């Protein structure tokens, strides 16, 4: 009997994909397709939760089939991330307008990413203290214990490293290995490697312009091919969101979410406040924050559902250039840097909240000014090299907790609500990188205000 119900669930999902395909055929805007997929996925997920509340096996079996579309789509995005990061950074150097302001652009983007991370850490600390969050309030079941042991085993090498060793680990000893994404610091390593190639190009352009021109044409050709692949993959976005959201809602442990409601609420209060900070920064720069919200919402919605900053990179860059008026080179820089530097949600708010919650277990007063200032500094510095696909927040937390000599195993206590919180964290990460791109463009006078203030363009794939 179960198999027939699973087939029925798959058929319903395919019916919904047919509706999205019809919307795409009728050239309905990409934003509307995304929100339609998001809404349908949420409703369908809750229906599955309610219909099979007495037989979760059917939901789990159905979810595995949903993963062919949802997880399959995320894997395709991950497939193009490293090539896109690499070629985007190199292309930024080959563009004359970007090369002339390279130092200023890189400084502004990194400064904004790190600065907002410091603010995010402060907000995370305030939220944890304000809601009086402590780890002893969390029930530690078998799943939490297993997760804690997994963290200790998986990140033993990180815990044993000194802080300078952790910084050195970011450097690309083998760039070809990093292009495969096998290390947690692979993304920042690829960025560094690509930057070296770009700087080398600038030197060759001064001394051997003919060779530099040939290299530029090759890079432009590769970039065009990569972006075409991106376009092909992005056309699958509504289907991916539908499947991901349906699976996430259907398989969520609502009971655990209710029990840990205080932690979920505190996390989202901090995330929302930090998002408002992004809007305030835009307003201070003389830009309409409401316009930003409207134009960035489709991208942030995908980041929310996919829980992958790296997977959102193509949409991130596309939205910055076509909807927000950011030059292509700056969009490439901010989007790529934002994958592993200064992630406001995963590397800012979450590690700070966790450290405050864990500190009392080892006799540390989390309200101590010295503890708070040290934590903000370490969170900010540790935000370099955070993984941008799955586990980024955990990796950032391990860096912070181990540096502050706090027990890392306790990072597994929130495993039951991790997916729910991670959705908001990822959306905030992406917003931070987009904000950095927009503000940097505004600061150097290269933001196209007519595009930013213009009508909302269709974010077509």
XYZ file of C-alpha atoms in Angstrom:
461
model
C 0.000 0.000 0.000
C 2.827 2.385 0.880
C 4.311 2.174 -2.599
C 1.069 3.396 -4.183
C 0.907 6.378 -1.829
C 4.511 7.228 -2.624
C 3.712 7.051 -6.339
C 0.702 9.323 -5.715
C 2.921 11.884 -3.947
C 5.432 11.796 -6.795
C 2.627 12.237 -9.327
C 1.320 15.290 -7.455
C 4.817 16.811 -7.395
C 5.163 16.192 -11.140
C 1.777 17.841 -11.661
C 3.048 20.941 -9.879
C 6.219 20.920 -12.007
C 3.939 20.875 -15.028
C 2.235 24.030 -13.765
C 5.638 25.705 -13.370
C 6.637 24.560 -16.860
C 3.456 26.170 -18.223
C 4.332 29.422 -16.432
C 7.807 29.286 -17.964
C 6.386 28.632 -21.427
C 4.093 31.637 -21.081
C 7.174 33.725 -20.160
C 5.804 34.672 -16.758
C 8.509 36.533 -14.832
C 11.190 34.499 -13.111
C 10.324 36.118 -9.762
C 6.718 34.971 -9.994
C 7.850 31.474 -10.930
C 10.118 31.369 -7.874
C 7.430 32.581 -5.471
C 4.838 30.248 -7.001
C 7.227 27.319 -6.477
C 7.945 28.481 -2.917
C 4.258 28.792 -2.036
C 3.228 25.498 -3.636
C 6.130 23.718 -1.955
C 5.214 25.022 1.506
C 1.535 24.065 1.146
C 2.347 20.649 -0.338
C 4.864 19.988 2.429
C 2.348 20.749 5.174
C -0.269 18.586 3.431
C 2.187 15.669 3.441
C 2.974 16.313 7.127
C -0.725 16.206 8.008
C -1.777 13.361 5.707
C 0.971 10.967 6.793
C 1.462 12.006 10.408
C 0.805 8.404 11.447
C 3.124 6.900 8.839
C 6.321 8.929 8.467
C 7.885 6.178 6.349
C 5.764 7.280 3.388
C 7.052 10.836 3.753
C 10.652 9.675 3.967
C 10.288 7.462 0.901
C 8.594 10.242 -1.046
C 11.305 12.687 0.025
C 13.980 10.459 -1.475
C 12.280 10.742 -4.858
C 11.798 14.488 -4.398
C 15.575 14.693 -3.927
C 16.087 13.696 -7.551
C 14.766 17.137 -8.473
C 15.703 19.154 -5.380
C 19.099 17.806 -4.401
C 19.844 17.129 -8.051
C 19.332 20.797 -8.816
C 21.553 21.903 -5.929
C 24.276 19.538 -7.160
C 24.105 21.113 -10.613
C 24.541 24.513 -8.981
C 27.469 23.226 -6.969
C 28.922 21.817 -10.182
C 29.303 25.291 -11.649
C 30.272 27.159 -8.461
C 34.051 26.624 -8.469
C 34.448 27.292 -12.231
C 32.233 30.361 -11.854
C 34.127 31.708 -8.820
C 37.461 31.188 -10.559
C 36.550 32.710 -13.913
C 34.545 35.541 -12.298
C 37.558 36.732 -10.301
C 39.930 36.444 -13.266
C 37.452 38.261 -15.514
C 37.215 41.081 -12.991
C 40.943 41.716 -13.470
C 40.703 41.674 -17.247
C 38.121 44.467 -17.248
C 39.898 47.807 -17.557
C 37.453 49.807 -15.394
C 37.783 47.327 -12.549
C 41.567 47.033 -12.841
C 42.024 50.771 -12.388
C 40.200 50.695 -9.057
C 41.159 47.171 -8.028
C 42.722 47.932 -4.649
C 39.920 50.235 -3.596
C 37.210 47.815 -4.727
C 38.730 44.803 -2.974
C 39.316 46.816 0.207
C 35.766 48.154 0.258
C 34.132 44.782 -0.381
C 36.206 42.897 2.184
C 35.882 45.758 4.662
C 32.091 45.772 4.293
C 31.872 41.983 4.611
C 34.022 41.947 7.751
C 32.415 45.060 9.216
C 28.903 43.685 8.844
C 30.078 40.373 10.319
C 31.299 42.206 13.424
C 27.896 43.889 13.691
C 26.191 40.515 13.154
C 28.282 38.982 15.943
C 27.232 41.811 18.273
C 23.587 41.238 17.399
C 23.972 37.488 17.939
C 25.490 38.090 21.365
C 22.690 40.500 22.295
C 20.028 38.027 21.125
C 21.517 35.152 23.133
C 21.787 37.310 26.259
C 18.403 38.946 25.734
C 16.610 35.616 25.371
C 18.764 34.130 28.150
C 19.834 31.179 26.025
C 21.963 28.516 27.701
C 22.891 25.026 26.572
C 21.557 23.318 29.717
C 18.060 24.304 28.570
C 18.400 21.988 25.548
C 17.505 18.329 25.843
C 20.452 16.230 24.713
C 19.045 13.112 23.085
C 20.739 10.402 21.048
C 20.719 12.522 17.871
C 22.369 15.474 19.624
C 24.974 13.240 21.292
C 25.783 11.540 17.994
C 26.100 14.902 16.263
C 28.469 16.143 18.982
C 30.670 13.075 18.594
C 30.651 13.474 14.814
C 31.754 17.097 15.136
C 34.590 16.178 17.496
C 35.841 13.432 15.178
C 35.419 15.357 11.938
C 37.032 18.560 13.126
C 39.743 17.148 15.399
C 42.452 18.527 13.113
C 40.925 22.016 13.221
C 40.708 21.943 17.026
C 44.376 20.988 17.322
C 45.545 23.830 15.081
C 46.695 27.145 16.483
C 44.980 30.257 15.180
C 47.908 31.181 12.870
C 47.804 27.630 11.470
C 44.121 28.055 10.721
C 44.912 31.214 8.744
C 47.692 29.453 6.800
C 45.237 26.662 5.975
C 43.316 29.130 3.798
C 46.176 29.365 1.289
C 45.990 27.205 -1.876
C 48.869 24.713 -1.693
C 47.205 22.710 -4.488
C 44.767 24.887 -6.471
C 43.627 21.928 -8.560
C 42.508 20.131 -5.393
C 40.689 23.263 -4.253
C 38.924 23.532 -7.605
C 37.298 20.214 -6.703
C 35.987 21.749 -3.459
C 37.441 18.981 -1.302
C 38.613 21.260 1.536
C 36.422 23.366 3.813
C 38.568 26.361 2.807
C 38.498 25.532 -0.918
C 36.383 28.523 -1.946
C 38.654 31.170 -0.432
C 41.678 29.264 -1.776
C 40.255 29.404 -5.306
C 39.586 33.122 -4.870
C 43.217 33.670 -3.813
C 44.543 31.572 -6.709
C 42.365 33.447 -9.215
C 43.523 36.772 -7.744
C 47.155 35.779 -8.310
C 46.373 34.986 -11.932
C 44.591 38.330 -12.284
C 47.497 40.260 -10.787
C 49.880 38.390 -13.073
C 47.694 39.377 -16.031
C 47.983 43.048 -15.079
C 51.779 42.744 -15.052
C 51.847 40.982 -18.439
C 49.508 43.609 -19.880
C 52.032 46.320 -19.086
C 55.057 44.474 -20.511
C 53.597 42.121 -23.126
C 50.283 43.581 -24.285
C 49.848 41.142 -27.167
C 50.027 38.082 -24.918
C 47.767 39.784 -22.405
C 45.197 40.498 -25.107
C 45.249 36.867 -26.209
C 44.783 35.739 -22.600
C 41.891 38.174 -22.191
C 40.110 36.758 -25.238
C 40.507 33.232 -23.893
C 39.174 34.281 -20.495
C 36.229 36.108 -22.092
C 35.394 33.032 -24.164
C 35.516 30.719 -21.142
C 33.428 33.189 -19.136
C 30.792 33.260 -21.891
C 30.598 29.452 -21.893
C 30.398 29.245 -18.089
C 27.639 31.865 -17.986
C 25.723 29.952 -20.643
C 25.909 26.855 -18.462
C 24.707 29.003 -15.553
C 21.727 30.134 -17.618
C 20.803 26.563 -18.481
C 20.960 25.505 -14.839
C 19.050 28.543 -13.569
C 16.106 27.663 -15.767
C 15.579 24.716 -13.439
C 15.341 26.975 -10.370
C 11.529 26.901 -9.859
C 11.485 23.106 -10.026
C 14.371 22.857 -7.589
C 12.704 25.214 -5.117
C 9.414 23.317 -5.350
C 11.053 19.984 -4.537
C 13.380 21.361 -1.853
C 10.624 23.235 -0.039
C 8.188 20.312 -0.230
C 10.788 17.978 1.229
C 11.945 20.407 3.929
C 8.453 21.102 5.271
C 7.290 17.480 4.962
C 10.266 16.033 6.849
C 10.701 18.739 9.498
C 10.385 17.631 13.111
C 7.645 20.024 14.180
C 7.720 18.682 17.742
C 11.425 19.506 18.114
C 10.861 22.923 16.579
C 8.144 23.641 19.155
C 10.400 22.469 22.031
C 13.266 24.646 20.806
C 10.978 27.465 19.764
C 12.830 29.937 21.982
C 16.100 29.291 20.172
C 14.468 29.454 16.751
C 12.747 32.736 17.599
C 15.940 34.242 19.043
C 17.875 33.238 15.919
C 15.337 34.760 13.547
C 15.046 37.934 15.612
C 18.819 38.354 15.258
C 18.734 37.525 11.529
C 15.914 39.992 10.847
C 17.640 42.755 12.818
C 20.829 42.192 10.827
C 18.882 42.320 7.571
C 17.442 45.655 8.708
C 21.047 46.804 9.305
C 21.751 46.020 5.626
C 18.803 48.200 4.661
C 19.983 51.009 6.950
C 23.434 50.905 5.320
C 21.795 51.210 1.896
C 19.668 54.128 3.114
C 22.743 55.901 4.510
C 24.326 55.506 1.060
C 21.341 57.322 -0.444
C 19.670 54.236 -1.929
C 16.058 53.184 -1.503
C 16.083 50.047 0.706
C 12.567 49.073 -0.388
C 13.783 48.903 -3.986
C 16.596 46.644 -2.869
C 14.189 44.311 -1.066
C 11.901 44.009 -4.079
C 14.738 43.279 -6.493
C 16.749 41.002 -4.209
C 13.778 38.998 -2.933
C 13.822 36.272 -5.633
C 17.518 35.634 -4.946
C 17.063 35.645 -1.171
C 14.080 33.314 -1.518
C 16.196 30.790 -3.372
C 19.002 31.137 -0.817
C 16.405 30.554 1.910
C 15.091 27.351 0.357
C 18.366 25.885 -0.952
C 20.478 26.687 2.152
C 23.480 27.146 -0.137
C 25.287 30.474 -0.545
C 27.442 28.888 -3.239
C 24.424 27.520 -5.069
C 22.902 31.006 -5.061
C 26.020 32.631 -6.567
C 24.779 32.646 -10.197
C 21.501 34.315 -9.212
C 23.392 36.663 -6.890
C 25.667 37.967 -9.652
C 22.848 38.138 -12.188
C 20.593 40.142 -9.860
C 23.370 42.572 -8.940
C 24.150 43.351 -12.582
C 20.703 43.285 -14.206
C 18.472 44.514 -11.369
C 20.651 46.561 -9.010
C 22.989 48.298 -11.477
C 26.259 46.865 -10.118
C 29.082 46.562 -12.704
C 29.821 42.976 -13.660
C 33.336 42.997 -12.220
C 32.238 44.278 -8.812
C 29.333 41.832 -8.736
C 31.761 39.007 -9.439
C 34.064 40.164 -6.646
C 31.378 40.683 -4.007
C 29.508 37.502 -4.875
C 32.650 35.365 -4.874
C 34.224 36.950 -1.782
C 30.897 36.666 0.049
C 31.005 32.880 -0.293
C 33.828 32.500 2.189
C 34.461 35.888 3.816
C 32.157 37.554 6.286
C 29.023 35.463 6.021
C 26.774 37.465 8.334
C 24.483 34.566 9.239
C 26.658 31.448 9.293
C 29.943 33.054 10.362
C 28.599 36.018 12.331
C 25.368 35.515 14.240
C 25.414 31.748 14.753
C 28.932 31.251 16.223
C 28.456 34.269 18.479
C 25.141 32.994 19.842
C 26.570 29.515 20.343
C 29.634 30.810 22.209
C 27.444 32.845 24.579
C 25.234 29.800 25.226
C 28.201 27.487 25.898
C 30.379 29.864 27.950
C 28.569 29.276 31.306
C 29.260 25.514 31.059
C 32.974 26.218 31.620
C 32.499 28.947 34.212
C 32.810 31.964 31.909
C 30.538 34.960 32.392
C 29.133 35.689 28.900
C 28.265 39.249 29.943
C 31.885 40.096 30.659
C 33.033 42.990 28.414
C 36.367 41.287 27.782
C 34.623 38.069 26.718
C 32.260 39.950 24.401
C 34.995 42.024 22.733
C 37.227 38.978 22.306
C 34.348 36.986 20.842
C 33.464 39.705 18.311
C 37.101 39.955 17.205
C 37.537 36.182 16.853
C 34.212 35.765 15.031
C 35.188 38.475 12.558
C 38.641 37.054 11.844
C 37.336 33.472 11.730
C 34.819 34.438 9.048
C 37.603 34.026 6.486
C 37.387 30.735 4.656
C 33.981 29.566 5.857
C 32.529 26.800 3.694
C 29.653 28.021 1.534
C 27.965 24.689 0.890
C 26.501 22.641 3.732
C 28.161 22.819 7.144
C 29.485 26.348 6.839
C 27.928 27.462 10.113
C 29.254 24.386 11.906
C 32.743 24.969 10.509
C 32.645 28.626 11.582
C 31.443 27.616 15.052
C 34.252 25.085 15.441
C 36.814 27.756 14.536
C 35.380 30.179 17.094
C 34.752 27.684 19.895
C 38.146 25.995 19.575
C 39.947 29.353 19.492
C 38.130 30.422 22.676
C 38.741 27.026 24.336
C 35.044 26.171 24.547
C 33.728 22.572 24.132
C 33.035 22.060 20.429
C 30.830 18.975 20.913
C 28.045 21.210 22.257
C 27.716 22.679 18.747
C 25.593 19.631 17.917
C 22.815 20.421 20.395
C 20.684 22.322 17.874
C 20.729 19.618 15.200
C 16.937 19.155 15.243
C 16.286 22.792 14.261
C 19.483 23.303 12.277
C 17.792 23.164 8.832
C 15.124 25.697 9.832
C 17.654 28.175 11.236
C 20.086 27.566 8.381
C 17.521 28.776 5.850
C 17.480 32.246 7.358
C 21.250 32.290 7.883
C 21.905 31.528 4.219
C 19.544 34.245 3.003
C 21.334 36.750 5.261
C 24.737 35.615 3.941
C 23.658 36.320 0.379
C 22.104 39.665 1.316
C 25.410 40.662 2.905
C 27.387 39.971 -0.272
C 24.817 41.770 -2.442
C 24.833 44.766 -0.113
C 28.638 44.876 -0.271
C 28.498 44.927 -4.075
C 25.902 47.695 -4.208
C 27.598 49.900 -1.591
C 31.035 49.459 -3.175
C 29.651 50.436 -6.588
C 27.982 53.469 -5.043
C 31.158 54.496 -3.204
C 33.337 54.536 -6.344
C 30.637 56.121 -8.496
C 30.024 53.125 -10.763
C 26.512 52.148 -9.662
C 24.005 52.538 -12.511
C 21.268 54.429 -10.666
C 18.902 54.202 -13.624
C 18.918 50.411 -13.290
C 18.747 50.431 -9.489
C 15.863 52.915 -9.374
C 14.195 51.638 -12.540
C 11.343 49.208 -12.886
C 11.863 45.710 -11.607
C 13.294 43.790 -14.511
C 12.467 40.186 -15.110
C 15.263 38.159 -13.599
C 15.222 35.698 -16.445
C 17.371 32.613 -16.588
